[in-house]
Coordinates of C-alpha atoms and ligand atoms in Angstrom, one line a residue:
M1 CA 4.6 24.2 13.4
N2 CA 4.1 26.2 10.3
T3 CA 2.3 29.4 11.2
Q4 CA 2.4 31.2 7.9
R5 CA -1.1 30.6 6.3
E6 CA -1.9 31.4 2.8
N7 CA -5.2 32.9 1.6
F8 CA -7.1 32.8 -1.7
G9 CA -6.5 36.1 -3.5
S10 CA -10.0 37.2 -4.3
K11 CA -13.7 36.5 -4.0
L12 CA -13.7 35.0 -7.5
A13 CA -10.7 32.7 -6.6
V14 CA -12.6 31.4 -3.5
I15 CA -15.7 30.6 -5.6
L16 CA -13.8 29.0 -8.4
A17 CA -11.7 26.9 -6.0
M18 CA -14.8 25.8 -4.1
A19 CA -16.8 25.1 -7.4
G20 CA -13.7 23.3 -8.6
S21 CA -13.8 21.0 -5.6
A22 CA -17.6 20.4 -6.0
V23 CA -17.6 19.9 -9.8
G24 CA -16.0 16.6 -10.5
L25 CA -16.5 12.9 -11.3
G26 CA -19.6 13.3 -9.0
N27 CA -21.3 15.4 -11.7
I28 CA -20.1 13.9 -14.9
W29 CA -19.7 10.2 -14.0
R30 CA -21.9 9.6 -11.0
F31 CA -24.9 12.0 -11.5
P32 CA -26.0 10.7 -14.9
Y33 CA -26.0 7.0 -13.9
I34 CA -27.6 7.6 -10.5
A35 CA -30.3 9.8 -12.1
G36 CA -30.7 7.1 -14.8
E37 CA -31.2 4.4 -12.2
N38 CA -33.7 6.4 -10.2
G39 CA -36.1 7.6 -12.9
G40 CA -34.6 10.8 -14.3
A41 CA -36.6 14.0 -13.8
A42 CA -38.4 13.1 -10.6
F43 CA -35.0 12.2 -9.0
I44 CA -33.6 15.5 -10.2
I45 CA -36.3 17.5 -8.4
V46 CA -35.4 15.7 -5.1
Y47 CA -31.7 16.2 -5.8
A48 CA -32.3 20.0 -6.3
L49 CA -34.2 20.2 -3.0
A50 CA -31.6 18.2 -1.2
S51 CA -28.8 20.4 -2.6
F52 CA -30.3 23.7 -1.5
F53 CA -32.0 22.7 1.8
L54 CA -29.8 20.0 3.2
A55 CA -26.4 20.3 1.6
L56 CA -26.1 24.0 1.5
P57 CA -26.6 24.5 5.3
I58 CA -23.8 22.0 5.8
F59 CA -21.7 24.0 3.4
Y60 CA -22.3 27.0 5.6
A61 CA -21.6 25.1 8.8
E62 CA -18.2 24.0 7.5
S63 CA -17.4 27.4 6.2
I64 CA -18.2 29.0 9.5
I65 CA -16.0 26.6 11.4
G66 CA -13.2 26.9 8.8
R67 CA -13.0 30.7 8.6
R68 CA -13.6 31.2 12.3
S69 CA -10.7 29.0 13.3
R70 CA -8.4 29.6 10.3
A71 CA -7.1 26.1 10.7
N72 CA -7.2 22.6 9.3
T73 CA -10.0 20.3 10.5
F74 CA -8.2 19.0 13.5
G75 CA -6.8 22.5 14.4
A76 CA -10.3 23.9 14.0
M77 CA -11.8 21.6 16.6
K78 CA -8.8 22.3 19.0
T79 CA -9.3 26.0 18.6
L80 CA -13.1 26.2 18.9
A81 CA -13.7 23.4 21.4
P82 CA -10.4 22.9 23.2
G83 CA -10.0 19.8 25.4
T84 CA -13.2 18.2 24.2
P85 CA -13.8 14.9 22.2
W86 CA -14.6 17.1 19.2
K87 CA -11.0 16.7 18.2
W88 CA -11.9 13.2 17.0
L89 CA -14.2 14.8 14.4
G90 CA -11.2 16.8 13.3
L91 CA -9.2 13.6 13.0
I92 CA -11.8 11.5 11.2
T93 CA -12.2 14.3 8.7
V94 CA -8.5 14.2 8.0
L95 CA -8.7 10.5 7.1
T96 CA -11.9 10.3 5.2
P97 CA -10.9 12.6 2.3
L98 CA -7.7 10.7 1.9
L99 CA -9.6 7.4 1.7
I100 CA -12.0 9.0 -0.9
L101 CA -9.0 10.3 -2.8
S102 CA -7.4 6.9 -3.1
Y103 CA -10.4 5.4 -5.0
Y104 CA -11.2 8.7 -6.7
S105 CA -7.7 8.6 -8.2
V106 CA -8.4 5.2 -9.7
V107 CA -11.4 6.6 -11.6
G108 CA -9.3 9.6 -12.4
G109 CA -6.7 7.2 -13.8
W110 CA -9.5 5.6 -16.0
S111 CA -10.2 9.0 -17.4
I112 CA -6.5 9.5 -18.3
E113 CA -6.6 6.2 -20.1
Y114 CA -9.7 7.2 -22.1
F115 CA -8.2 10.6 -22.8
F116 CA -5.1 8.9 -24.3
K117 CA -7.3 6.5 -26.3
A118 CA -9.3 9.4 -27.7
L119 CA -6.1 11.1 -28.6
A120 CA -5.0 8.0 -30.5
F121 CA -8.4 8.0 -32.4
D122 CA -9.1 4.6 -30.9
F123 CA -12.9 5.2 -30.7
T124 CA -13.2 6.2 -34.3
G125 CA -13.6 3.3 -36.6
A126 CA -13.0 0.4 -34.1
P127 CA -15.6 -2.5 -34.2
P128 CA -18.3 -1.7 -31.6
D129 CA -17.9 -5.0 -29.7
K130 CA -14.2 -4.3 -29.2
I131 CA -15.1 -0.9 -27.7
S132 CA -17.7 -2.2 -25.3
S133 CA -15.5 -5.0 -24.0
F134 CA -12.6 -2.7 -23.6
F135 CA -13.7 -1.2 -20.3
G136 CA -14.0 -4.5 -18.4
G137 CA -10.7 -5.8 -19.8
F138 CA -8.9 -2.6 -18.9
I139 CA -10.1 -2.2 -15.3
S140 CA -9.4 -5.8 -14.5
S141 CA -5.9 -5.8 -15.8
T142 CA -3.0 -5.2 -13.4
W143 CA -0.5 -2.7 -14.8
E144 CA -2.3 -0.3 -17.1
P145 CA -4.8 1.0 -14.5
L146 CA -2.0 1.2 -11.9
I147 CA 0.1 3.3 -14.2
M148 CA -2.8 5.6 -14.9
H149 CA -3.6 5.8 -11.1
T150 CA 0.0 6.8 -10.5
L151 CA -0.2 9.5 -13.1
F152 CA -3.4 10.9 -11.6
V153 CA -2.0 10.9 -8.0
G154 CA 1.2 12.5 -9.4
A155 CA -0.6 15.3 -11.1
T156 CA -2.7 16.0 -8.0
T157 CA 0.5 16.0 -5.9
V158 CA 2.2 18.5 -8.2
I159 CA -0.6 21.0 -8.1
V160 CA -1.0 20.8 -4.3
F161 CA 2.8 21.0 -3.9
M162 CA 2.7 24.5 -5.5
G163 CA 0.4 25.8 -2.7
V164 CA -2.9 27.6 -2.3
K165 CA -2.3 30.6 -4.5
N166 CA 0.1 29.3 -7.2
G167 CA -1.3 25.8 -7.3
I168 CA -4.9 25.5 -6.4
E169 CA -6.1 29.0 -7.1
R170 CA -4.3 29.4 -10.5
F171 CA -5.3 25.9 -11.7
S172 CA -9.0 26.4 -10.8
K173 CA -9.1 29.9 -12.3
I174 CA -7.9 28.7 -15.7
T175 CA -9.8 25.4 -15.8
M176 CA -13.2 26.1 -14.3
P177 CA -14.4 28.5 -17.0
A178 CA -13.0 26.4 -19.8
L179 CA -14.7 23.4 -18.3
F180 CA -18.0 25.1 -18.3
V181 CA -17.8 26.1 -21.9
L182 CA -16.7 22.6 -22.9
I183 CA -19.6 20.8 -21.2
V184 CA -22.2 23.3 -22.6
A185 CA -20.8 22.7 -26.1
I186 CA -20.9 19.0 -25.7
A187 CA -24.5 19.1 -24.3
I188 CA -25.6 21.2 -27.3
Y189 CA -23.9 18.7 -29.6
G190 CA -25.5 15.7 -27.8
C191 CA -29.0 17.2 -28.1
T192 CA -28.7 17.5 -31.9
L193 CA -28.1 13.7 -32.4
P194 CA -31.0 11.9 -34.1
G195 CA -33.2 10.3 -31.4
A196 CA -31.9 12.6 -28.7
G197 CA -35.4 13.9 -27.9
K198 CA -36.2 10.9 -25.7
G199 CA -33.2 11.7 -23.6
V200 CA -34.3 15.3 -23.2
S201 CA -37.8 14.4 -22.1
Y202 CA -36.3 11.8 -19.8
L203 CA -34.5 14.6 -18.0
L204 CA -37.5 17.0 -18.1
K205 CA -40.7 14.9 -17.6
P206 CA -40.9 13.6 -14.0
D207 CA -42.1 10.1 -13.4
F208 CA -42.9 10.1 -9.7
S209 CA -43.9 6.5 -9.6
K210 CA -40.2 5.6 -9.8
L211 CA -39.4 7.7 -6.7
S212 CA -38.9 5.1 -3.9
G213 CA -37.4 5.8 -0.5
S214 CA -34.0 4.6 -1.6
A215 CA -34.2 6.9 -4.6
V216 CA -34.7 9.8 -2.2
A217 CA -31.8 8.6 -0.1
S218 CA -29.6 8.4 -3.3
A219 CA -30.6 11.9 -4.3
I220 CA -29.5 13.2 -0.9
G221 CA -26.3 11.1 -1.0
Q222 CA -25.5 12.5 -4.4
A223 CA -26.0 16.1 -3.2
F224 CA -23.4 15.4 -0.4
F225 CA -20.8 13.8 -2.6
S226 CA -21.2 16.3 -5.3
L227 CA -20.8 19.3 -3.0
S228 CA -17.8 17.8 -1.3
L229 CA -19.4 17.9 2.1
G230 CA -18.9 16.2 5.4
V231 CA -15.1 15.6 4.9
G232 CA -13.6 18.9 5.8
T233 CA -12.8 20.0 2.3
I234 CA -15.1 23.0 2.4
L235 CA -13.9 23.7 5.9
V236 CA -10.3 23.9 4.8
Y237 CA -11.0 26.0 1.7
A238 CA -13.0 28.4 3.9
S239 CA -10.1 28.7 6.2
Y240 CA -8.2 30.3 3.3
M241 CA -11.1 32.8 2.8
R242 CA -10.5 36.4 3.8
K243 CA -12.6 37.9 6.5
E244 CA -14.3 40.4 4.3
E245 CA -15.7 37.9 1.9
S246 CA -19.3 36.7 2.1
I247 CA -19.8 33.1 3.2
F248 CA -23.4 33.3 2.0
S249 CA -22.5 34.1 -1.6
A250 CA -19.6 31.6 -1.8
G251 CA -22.0 28.8 -0.8
A252 CA -24.8 30.0 -3.0
Y253 CA -22.7 30.3 -6.1
T254 CA -20.9 27.0 -5.5
T255 CA -24.2 25.2 -5.1
I256 CA -25.7 26.8 -8.1
A257 CA -22.6 26.0 -10.2
D258 CA -22.5 22.4 -9.0
F259 CA -26.2 21.9 -9.7
L260 CA -26.1 23.4 -13.1
F261 CA -23.0 21.5 -14.0
A262 CA -24.7 18.2 -13.1
I263 CA -27.8 19.1 -15.1
I264 CA -25.8 20.1 -18.1
A265 CA -23.7 16.9 -17.8
G266 CA -27.0 15.1 -17.8
F267 CA -27.9 16.8 -21.1
A268 CA -24.4 16.0 -22.5
I269 CA -24.8 12.3 -21.7
M270 CA -28.5 11.2 -21.6
P271 CA -29.7 12.3 -25.1
A272 CA -26.6 10.5 -26.5
V273 CA -27.5 7.4 -24.5
F274 CA -31.0 7.4 -25.9
A275 CA -29.8 8.2 -29.4
A276 CA -27.7 5.0 -29.2
G277 CA -30.6 3.0 -27.7
I278 CA -28.7 2.2 -24.4
E279 CA -30.4 1.7 -21.0
P280 CA -30.2 4.8 -18.8
G281 CA -29.9 2.6 -15.8
A282 CA -26.7 0.9 -17.1
G283 CA -24.8 1.7 -13.9
P284 CA -21.3 3.1 -13.2
G285 CA -19.9 2.1 -16.6
L286 CA -22.4 4.5 -18.3
V287 CA -19.8 7.2 -19.2
F288 CA -16.9 5.0 -19.8
E289 CA -18.6 2.2 -21.6
T290 CA -21.3 3.9 -23.7
L291 CA -19.8 7.2 -24.7
P292 CA -16.9 5.8 -26.7
F293 CA -19.4 3.5 -28.4
I294 CA -21.5 6.6 -29.3
F295 CA -18.4 8.6 -30.4
N296 CA -17.6 5.6 -32.6
Q297 CA -21.0 5.6 -34.2
M298 CA -20.9 9.3 -34.8
G299 CA -17.5 8.8 -36.3
A300 CA -19.1 6.9 -39.2
A301 CA -20.6 10.2 -40.3
V302 CA -17.9 12.8 -39.5
P303 CA -14.7 11.1 -38.2
W304 CA -12.7 14.2 -37.3
L305 CA -15.6 15.8 -35.4
S306 CA -16.3 12.6 -33.4
A307 CA -12.7 12.3 -32.5
T308 CA -12.6 15.9 -31.4
V309 CA -15.7 15.5 -29.2
A310 CA -14.2 12.4 -27.6
I311 CA -10.9 14.1 -26.8
L312 CA -12.6 17.2 -25.4
F313 CA -15.0 15.1 -23.4
F314 CA -12.4 12.9 -21.6
L315 CA -10.3 16.0 -21.1
T316 CA -13.3 17.6 -19.4
I317 CA -13.7 14.7 -17.1
L318 CA -10.0 14.6 -16.3
V319 CA -9.7 18.3 -15.5
A320 CA -12.9 18.3 -13.4
A321 CA -11.6 15.3 -11.4
L322 CA -8.3 17.1 -10.8
T323 CA -9.9 20.3 -9.4
S324 CA -11.7 18.0 -6.9
S325 CA -8.8 15.7 -6.1
I326 CA -6.6 18.7 -5.1
S327 CA -9.2 19.7 -2.6
L328 CA -9.3 16.3 -1.1
M329 CA -5.5 16.2 -0.8
E330 CA -5.3 19.7 0.7
V331 CA -7.2 18.5 3.8
G332 CA -4.4 16.0 4.7
V333 CA -1.7 18.4 3.7
S334 CA -3.0 21.3 5.8
Y335 CA -3.3 19.0 8.8
L336 CA 0.3 17.8 8.5
M337 CA 1.6 21.3 7.9
E338 CA -0.1 22.8 10.9
N339 CA 0.3 20.0 13.4
T340 CA 3.8 18.7 12.6
R341 CA 7.1 20.3 11.6
L342 CA 6.7 19.4 8.0
G343 CA 6.6 22.0 5.3
R344 CA 4.1 22.0 2.4
K345 CA 6.4 20.1 0.1
M346 CA 7.2 17.2 2.4
A347 CA 3.5 17.1 3.7
T348 CA 2.3 16.9 0.1
V349 CA 4.7 14.1 -0.9
L350 CA 3.8 12.0 2.2
T351 CA 0.1 12.5 1.6
G352 CA 0.5 11.5 -2.0
V353 CA 2.4 8.3 -1.2
F354 CA -0.2 7.3 1.4
V355 CA -3.1 7.9 -1.1
W356 CA -1.2 6.1 -3.9
M357 CA -0.6 3.0 -1.8
I358 CA -4.3 2.6 -0.7
G359 CA -5.3 3.4 -4.3
I360 CA -3.2 0.5 -5.6
V361 CA -5.3 -1.9 -3.5
C362 CA -8.5 -0.3 -4.9
S363 CA -7.3 -0.6 -8.5
L364 CA -6.2 -4.2 -8.1
S365 CA -9.6 -5.0 -6.5
F366 CA -11.0 -5.1 -10.1
G367 CA -8.4 -7.6 -11.2
P368 CA -6.0 -9.8 -9.2
M369 CA -7.7 -8.9 -5.9
S370 CA -11.3 -9.2 -7.0
G371 CA -11.7 -12.3 -4.9
I372 CA -11.7 -10.2 -1.7
V373 CA -15.4 -9.3 -1.2
I374 CA -16.7 -7.2 1.6
G375 CA -20.5 -6.9 2.0
G376 CA -21.0 -8.1 -1.6
E377 CA -18.5 -5.5 -3.0
N378 CA -14.9 -5.5 -4.0
I379 CA -12.5 -3.3 -2.0
F380 CA -13.1 -0.3 -4.2
G381 CA -16.9 -0.6 -3.9
A382 CA -16.8 -1.2 -0.2
L383 CA -14.6 1.8 0.4
D384 CA -16.8 4.0 -1.7
K385 CA -19.9 2.8 0.2
L386 CA -18.2 3.3 3.6
C387 CA -17.1 6.9 2.6
S388 CA -20.1 8.2 0.7
N389 CA -22.9 6.4 2.6
W390 CA -21.5 6.6 6.1
L391 CA -18.5 8.8 6.8
M392 CA -19.6 11.7 4.7
P393 CA -23.1 12.0 6.1
F394 CA -21.7 11.3 9.6
G395 CA -19.1 14.1 9.2
G396 CA -21.8 16.5 7.9
L397 CA -24.2 15.6 10.8
L398 CA -21.5 16.4 13.3
F399 CA -20.5 19.7 11.6
T400 CA -24.1 20.9 11.8
I401 CA -24.4 19.8 15.4
F402 CA -21.2 21.6 16.2
V403 CA -22.3 24.9 14.6
G404 CA -25.9 24.6 15.6
W405 CA -25.6 23.4 19.2
K406 CA -22.0 23.7 20.4
M407 CA -20.8 27.1 19.1
S408 CA -22.5 30.1 20.6
R409 CA -25.2 31.7 18.4
A410 CA -23.4 35.0 18.7
D411 CA -20.2 33.6 17.3
V412 CA -22.0 31.8 14.4
R413 CA -23.9 35.0 13.6
D414 CA -20.7 37.0 13.7
E415 CA -18.9 34.7 11.3
F416 CA -21.7 34.2 8.9
T417 CA -22.6 37.9 8.7
N418 CA -19.0 39.2 8.8
G419 CA -19.5 41.0 12.1
G420 CA -23.1 42.0 11.3
T421 CA -22.3 43.7 8.1
R422 CA -23.5 41.2 5.4
S423 CA -26.4 38.8 4.8
R424 CA -28.0 39.7 8.1
G425 CA -31.5 39.1 6.9
L426 CA -30.7 35.6 5.9
F427 CA -29.1 34.5 9.1
K428 CA -32.2 33.3 10.9
L429 CA -33.2 31.0 8.0
V430 CA -29.7 29.6 7.6
Y431 CA -29.3 29.0 11.3
F432 CA -32.6 27.2 11.4
L433 CA -31.5 25.0 8.5
I434 CA -28.2 24.3 10.2
R435 CA -29.8 23.6 13.6
Y436 CA -32.8 21.5 12.7
V437 CA -33.4 20.7 9.0
A438 CA -30.0 19.4 8.0
P439 CA -29.3 17.1 11.0
V440 CA -32.8 15.6 10.8
G441 CA -32.4 15.1 7.1
I442 CA -29.2 13.2 7.6
I443 CA -30.5 11.1 10.3
V444 CA -33.4 10.1 8.0
V445 CA -30.8 9.1 5.4
F446 CA -29.0 7.0 8.0
I447 CA -32.2 5.2 9.0
T448 CA -33.1 4.6 5.4
A449 CA -29.7 3.1 4.8
I450 CA -29.7 1.0 8.0
L451 CA -33.1 -0.4 7.2
G452 CA -32.1 -0.9 3.6
L453 CA -35.3 0.8 2.3
Ligands
LIG1 N1 -17.4 16.7 -5.2 C1 -16.4 16.0 -5.9 C2 -17.1 15.4 -7.1 O1 -18.2 15.7 -7.4 C3 -15.9 14.8 -5.0 C4 -15.4 15.3 -3.7 C5 -16.0 14.7 -2.6 C6 -14.4 16.2 -3.6 C7 -15.6 15.1 -1.3 C8 -14.0 16.6 -2.3 C9 -14.6 16.1 -1.2 O2 -16.4 14.8 -7.9

């Protein structure tokens, strides 16, 4: 048993690491196409409400559990509710993030491939039909995506291997501000393209007629995925938070940063989509399939600029994905370190190998193993559905029930307010959201999903 626990070094480090976990493929790859499929601005309004009134309370619930127990998800349940079945929640939330990481790494691998292609100037000057058919050919091949997946898992493992302070904290501190500057620059560039105005009004003018029950459910699901909730990630990061820091502000800043990042990513992508006359509801391939095509078109005017934007854009996706993948891996690593005799290095390598192996199957499910279909989806799609539509909300629901109904109100208050010294005035509201609003909201999403509305 390894009893020496590390901590994040400062308030800024906590916020950047948490924001690093939240901001990822969910914002840049998932948000634009989900918003595009669900009507744009009206969806974004629901997404904003869901982020602040449903997701943020779960963020607080996980933070309270993590910092109170100072342990991994399993250890937290054993500390705060010894001898109860709650330990199963601790175990499920060790497994879910590793499952997510295995398919997340496949998409992370795609972004490495596209980054390399951008570096090789492949998008500048290639015939458009070659570019659009590339994505399908690439993901369905055997070796190339596997090599990229391996590189992505390898990079994640190396950072987590270095530990909380030297690895996670240092990496997030350098990359998060750079990422923000990059995405803002790309958004400004995207908005100046001829024909971009339609994309801008698509993001700003709500069309409530497109807002179906399932669009509302997708908005809530997106808020969950994007804020890394229900899988113990925020719990584990909060367990490295020092006692004097404010849980309220860590949650508020992370949620604001994550939300802003998604919106800015929308502005980086949607105007360009409209400028190129592409359908906003084109699906998961939106970023990978259409942007290189757009970069290529721009390249006709100013080749070096389009190549630079392409390189920066795929680098942005890659770095954002890495600051999220390390947070997913840390959940498994902290569990192994604190519940077995393994040290950080061995725990990281074992977790990496486990994730890599499941990821191989996910990657091959677009090619040689595409014949295996579960519920109409390949293995990758089925695993994504299982995790984001079921396991994440389920974990989130149980975390809020744990904090709202199992822990004593005095303990919850003590942890949230740092012993009655901070954010006291907000406690009542936050506690109400944790106890009632968030659980009811999640149950509604479940029912919507079960009934297939
Ligand atoms: N929030 C991350 C993203 O948007 C994904 C993630 C989910 C990370 C769950 C950690 C835990 O890409």
